[in-house]
């Protein structure tokens, strides 16, 4: 089974690019998705199947998955992007979440 | 507009059983394109998957919770439910229901607002 590791926190200045990683052995063999959870709100899907954006998600959100690391990238980060971000995969009928990364926009 | 709404008690005593229901509106729970799931989040902690179910009744549980959890579905009401037994303070959490897109991979594309469950005497 997979154990998804995320950095607890990432900081970024407004307008800059934020990168949040999710790591596990041979992660590229699985599809990874990403959720955004703002304070006091339910999670929202921002990326699915490694790099696809649901309708309504801004183009500044992109992602990739290669080797042992999946990466969520937010280009031109805005204050509204400050939130917790979780990666997730599905493996052998089991859903696995990463521990989450708190993105702070300073 | 499709949405999910959780309902259930906010306070449960230790050792008792928690029963939560999720109502789906704006569509039918018997759509074969989706599963229906539960996720929880302890205060200040990350997301933990609990279980998910297909409209046919096929269920999939988190191995760490499997012995205490049962999911069921009621297609006539477009509802699905979670039962969790032998509660302890460690089960205090926000409980979310969510829709699972079934395909090349499974992910949650629609979430309820959550219901806060506190386990305390």
GROMACS .gro file of C-alpha atoms in nm:
model
  227
    1UNK     CA    1   0.000   0.000   0.000
    2UNK     CA    2   0.103   0.361  -0.050
    3UNK     CA    3   0.207   0.606   0.219
    4UNK     CA    4   0.178   0.956   0.072
    5UNK     CA    5   0.417   1.214   0.215
    6UNK     CA    6   0.357   1.587   0.187
    7UNK     CA    7   0.551   1.874   0.342
    8UNK     CA    8   0.356   2.018   0.635
    9UNK     CA    9   0.383   2.372   0.508
   10UNK     CA   10   0.480   2.579   0.206
   11UNK     CA   11   0.504   2.956   0.188
   12UNK     CA   12   0.483   3.172  -0.122
   13UNK     CA   13   0.466   3.542  -0.202
   14UNK     CA   14   0.167   3.674  -0.394
   15UNK     CA   15   0.219   3.645  -0.768
   16UNK     CA   16   0.488   3.380  -0.734
   17UNK     CA   17   0.470   3.009  -0.810
   18UNK     CA   18   0.391   2.761  -0.536
   19UNK     CA   19   0.484   2.395  -0.563
   20UNK     CA   20   0.344   2.130  -0.331
   21UNK     CA   21   0.481   1.779  -0.350
   22UNK     CA   22   0.337   1.438  -0.271
   23UNK     CA   23   0.580   1.148  -0.255
   24UNK     CA   24   0.566   0.770  -0.245
   25UNK     CA   25   0.756   0.485  -0.397
   26UNK     CA   26   0.667   0.442  -0.766
   27UNK     CA   27   0.392   0.702  -0.737
   28UNK     CA   28   0.392   0.750  -1.115
   29UNK     CA   29   0.225   0.408  -1.142
   30UNK     CA   30  -0.092   0.556  -0.990
   31UNK     CA   31  -0.323   0.841  -1.076
   32UNK     CA   32  -0.302   1.122  -0.820
   33UNK     CA   33  -0.561   1.388  -0.746
   34UNK     CA   34  -0.547   1.703  -0.534
   35UNK     CA   35  -0.793   1.877  -0.306
   36UNK     CA   36  -0.798   2.230  -0.170
   37UNK     CA   37  -0.950   2.290   0.172
   38UNK     CA   38  -0.992   2.644   0.293
   39UNK     CA   39  -1.038   2.716   0.660
   40UNK     CA   40  -1.378   2.602   0.784
   41UNK     CA   41  -1.483   2.462   0.446
   42UNK     CA   42  -1.517   2.124   0.282
   43UNK     CA   43  -1.243   2.005   0.047
   44UNK     CA   44  -1.271   2.090  -0.322
   45UNK     CA   45  -1.121   1.881  -0.603
   46UNK     CA   46  -0.869   2.089  -0.800
   47UNK     CA   47  -0.683   1.821  -0.999
   48UNK     CA   48  -0.775   1.464  -1.096
   49UNK     CA   49  -0.599   1.191  -1.295
   50UNK     CA   50  -0.259   1.352  -1.233
   51UNK     CA   51  -0.313   1.673  -1.430
   52UNK     CA   52  -0.676   1.730  -1.528
   53UNK     CA   53  -0.864   2.032  -1.394
   54UNK     CA   54  -1.236   2.010  -1.312
   55UNK     CA   55  -1.452   2.279  -1.462
   56UNK     CA   56  -1.438   2.598  -1.263
   57UNK     CA   57  -1.082   2.549  -1.137
   58UNK     CA   58  -0.855   2.833  -1.248
   59UNK     CA   59  -0.587   2.763  -1.506
   60UNK     CA   60  -0.318   2.868  -1.261
   61UNK     CA   61  -0.359   2.526  -1.101
   62UNK     CA   62  -0.157   2.255  -1.275
   63UNK     CA   63   0.002   1.927  -1.174
   64UNK     CA   64   0.232   1.647  -1.278
   65UNK     CA   65   0.330   1.301  -1.161
   66UNK     CA   66   0.667   1.145  -1.238
   67UNK     CA   67   0.886   0.893  -1.066
   68UNK     CA   68   0.818   0.900  -0.695
   69UNK     CA   69   0.671   1.251  -0.680
   70UNK     CA   70   0.350   1.422  -0.779
   71UNK     CA   71   0.355   1.801  -0.780
   72UNK     CA   72   0.076   2.055  -0.760
   73UNK     CA   73   0.180   2.390  -0.902
   74UNK     CA   74  -0.001   2.717  -0.852
   75UNK     CA   75   0.121   2.988  -1.086
   76UNK     CA   76   0.066   3.352  -0.997
   77UNK     CA   77  -0.049   3.254  -0.650
   78UNK     CA   78  -0.322   3.470  -0.503
   79UNK     CA   79  -0.426   3.532  -0.146
   80UNK     CA   80  -0.743   3.328  -0.207
   81UNK     CA   81  -0.524   3.021  -0.271
   82UNK     CA   82  -0.419   3.008   0.094
   83UNK     CA   83  -0.549   2.673   0.211
   84UNK     CA   84  -0.459   2.317   0.300
   85UNK     CA   85  -0.387   2.092   0.005
   86UNK     CA   86  -0.417   1.713   0.005
   87UNK     CA   87  -0.306   1.458  -0.249
   88UNK     CA   88  -0.497   1.132  -0.284
   89UNK     CA   89  -0.482   0.812  -0.481
   90UNK     CA   90  -0.685   0.497  -0.524
   91UNK     CA   91  -0.510   0.165  -0.499
   92UNK     CA   92  -0.659  -0.183  -0.472
   93UNK     CA   93  -1.003  -0.045  -0.380
   94UNK     CA   94  -0.848   0.168  -0.106
   95UNK     CA   95  -0.843   0.547  -0.093
   96UNK     CA   96  -0.525   0.702   0.048
   97UNK     CA   97  -0.475   1.065   0.145
   98UNK     CA   98  -0.151   1.247   0.200
   99UNK     CA   99  -0.106   1.425   0.531
  100UNK     CA  100  -0.177   1.766   0.381
  101UNK     CA  101   0.023   2.081   0.318
  102UNK     CA  102  -0.067   2.421   0.453
  103UNK     CA  103  -0.003   2.683   0.186
  104UNK     CA  104   0.061   3.029   0.327
  105UNK     CA  105   0.056   3.328   0.095
  106UNK     CA  106   0.272   3.589   0.263
  107UNK     CA  107  -2.783   2.165  -0.861
  108UNK     CA  108  -2.637   1.847  -0.721
  109UNK     CA  109  -2.547   1.842  -0.357
  110UNK     CA  110  -2.488   1.618  -0.060
  111UNK     CA  111  -2.612   1.679   0.291
  112UNK     CA  112  -2.505   1.491   0.602
  113UNK     CA  113  -2.730   1.441   0.901
  114UNK     CA  114  -2.678   1.281   1.238
  115UNK     CA  115  -2.613   1.346   1.605
  116UNK     CA  116  -2.352   1.598   1.706
  117UNK     CA  117  -2.278   1.427   2.035
  118UNK     CA  118  -2.233   1.057   2.103
  119UNK     CA  119  -2.127   0.883   2.423
  120UNK     CA  120  -1.819   0.661   2.436
  121UNK     CA  121  -1.881   0.297   2.347
  122UNK     CA  122  -2.202   0.387   2.164
  123UNK     CA  123  -2.280   0.364   1.793
  124UNK     CA  124  -2.277   0.655   1.552
  125UNK     CA  125  -2.529   0.662   1.270
  126UNK     CA  126  -2.494   0.917   0.992
  127UNK     CA  127  -2.698   0.965   0.676
  128UNK     CA  128  -2.609   1.146   0.356
  129UNK     CA  129  -2.883   1.265   0.122
  130UNK     CA  130  -2.806   1.325  -0.245
  131UNK     CA  131  -3.018   1.579  -0.429
  132UNK     CA  132  -3.022   1.689  -0.790
  133UNK     CA  133  -2.971   1.340  -0.928
  134UNK     CA  134  -3.001   0.971  -0.858
  135UNK     CA  135  -2.777   0.771  -0.631
  136UNK     CA  136  -2.824   0.471  -0.859
  137UNK     CA  137  -2.612   0.625  -1.133
  138UNK     CA  138  -2.358   0.363  -1.225
  139UNK     CA  139  -2.088   0.624  -1.277
  140UNK     CA  140  -2.037   0.689  -0.907
  141UNK     CA  141  -1.965   0.539  -0.570
  142UNK     CA  142  -2.064   0.712  -0.248
  143UNK     CA  143  -1.825   0.759   0.039
  144UNK     CA  144  -1.742   0.888   0.385
  145UNK     CA  145  -1.432   1.075   0.497
  146UNK     CA  146  -1.351   1.219   0.838
  147UNK     CA  147  -1.119   1.484   0.970
  148UNK     CA  148  -1.019   1.504   1.334
  149UNK     CA  149  -0.977   1.857   1.470
  150UNK     CA  150  -0.664   2.015   1.327
  151UNK     CA  151  -0.573   1.695   1.142
  152UNK     CA  152  -0.580   1.560   0.789
  153UNK     CA  153  -0.838   1.368   0.590
  154UNK     CA  154  -0.904   1.002   0.659
  155UNK     CA  155  -1.103   0.785   0.420
  156UNK     CA  156  -1.360   0.565   0.597
  157UNK     CA  157  -1.553   0.373   0.332
  158UNK     CA  158  -1.742   0.387   0.005
  159UNK     CA  159  -2.034   0.199  -0.148
  160UNK     CA  160  -2.182   0.130  -0.489
  161UNK     CA  161  -2.557   0.155  -0.542
  162UNK     CA  162  -2.565  -0.223  -0.575
  163UNK     CA  163  -2.448  -0.248  -0.215
  164UNK     CA  164  -2.086  -0.342  -0.281
  165UNK     CA  165  -1.880  -0.186  -0.003
  166UNK     CA  166  -1.513  -0.099   0.048
  167UNK     CA  167  -1.373  -0.013   0.389
  168UNK     CA  168  -1.059   0.138   0.529
  169UNK     CA  169  -0.880  -0.165   0.676
  170UNK     CA  170  -0.808   0.025   0.996
  171UNK     CA  171  -1.180   0.088   1.057
  172UNK     CA  172  -1.337  -0.211   0.886
  173UNK     CA  173  -1.420  -0.398   1.207
  174UNK     CA  174  -1.630  -0.109   1.340
  175UNK     CA  175  -1.794   0.033   1.028
  176UNK     CA  176  -2.089  -0.055   0.808
  177UNK     CA  177  -2.221   0.135   0.508
  178UNK     CA  178  -2.559   0.095   0.346
  179UNK     CA  179  -2.754   0.257   0.064
  180UNK     CA  180  -3.123   0.335   0.017
  181UNK     CA  181  -3.189   0.403  -0.351
  182UNK     CA  182  -3.554   0.486  -0.292
  183UNK     CA  183  -3.449   0.786  -0.083
  184UNK     CA  184  -3.122   0.866  -0.264
  185UNK     CA  185  -2.946   0.822   0.068
  186UNK     CA  186  -2.650   0.632   0.199
  187UNK     CA  187  -2.552   0.576   0.558
  188UNK     CA  188  -2.261   0.508   0.787
  189UNK     CA  189  -2.268   0.316   1.112
  190UNK     CA  190  -1.962   0.325   1.337
  191UNK     CA  191  -1.957   0.116   1.654
  192UNK     CA  192  -1.767   0.127   1.982
  193UNK     CA  193  -1.684   0.495   1.963
  194UNK     CA  194  -1.402   0.654   2.158
  195UNK     CA  195  -1.279   1.012   2.192
  196UNK     CA  196  -1.045   0.941   1.900
  197UNK     CA  197  -1.350   0.926   1.674
  198UNK     CA  198  -1.432   1.290   1.741
  199UNK     CA  199  -1.416   1.451   1.398
  200UNK     CA  200  -1.590   1.627   1.116
  201UNK     CA  201  -1.754   1.361   0.904
  202UNK     CA  202  -1.799   1.430   0.534
  203UNK     CA  203  -1.996   1.239   0.277
  204UNK     CA  204  -1.878   1.262  -0.082
  205UNK     CA  205  -1.941   1.135  -0.430
  206UNK     CA  206  -1.675   0.913  -0.582
  207UNK     CA  207  -1.611   0.923  -0.955
  208UNK     CA  208  -1.550   0.568  -1.068
  209UNK     CA  209  -1.319   0.519  -1.362
  210UNK     CA  210  -0.952   0.481  -1.434
  211UNK     CA  211  -0.910   0.594  -1.077
  212UNK     CA  212  -1.147   0.691  -0.801
  213UNK     CA  213  -1.165   1.039  -0.654
  214UNK     CA  214  -1.413   1.258  -0.468
  215UNK     CA  215  -1.569   1.520  -0.692
  216UNK     CA  216  -1.853   1.641  -0.472
  217UNK     CA  217  -1.848   1.688  -0.094
  218UNK     CA  218  -2.110   1.760   0.167
  219UNK     CA  219  -2.064   2.039   0.416
  220UNK     CA  220  -1.978   1.796   0.692
  221UNK     CA  221  -2.121   1.715   1.031
  222UNK     CA  222  -1.918   1.756   1.349
  223UNK     CA  223  -1.938   1.455   1.577
  224UNK     CA  224  -1.809   1.477   1.932
  225UNK     CA  225  -1.760   1.165   2.139
  226UNK     CA  226  -1.794   1.254   2.503
  227UNK     CA  227  -1.981   1.144   2.812
   0.00000   0.00000   0.00000
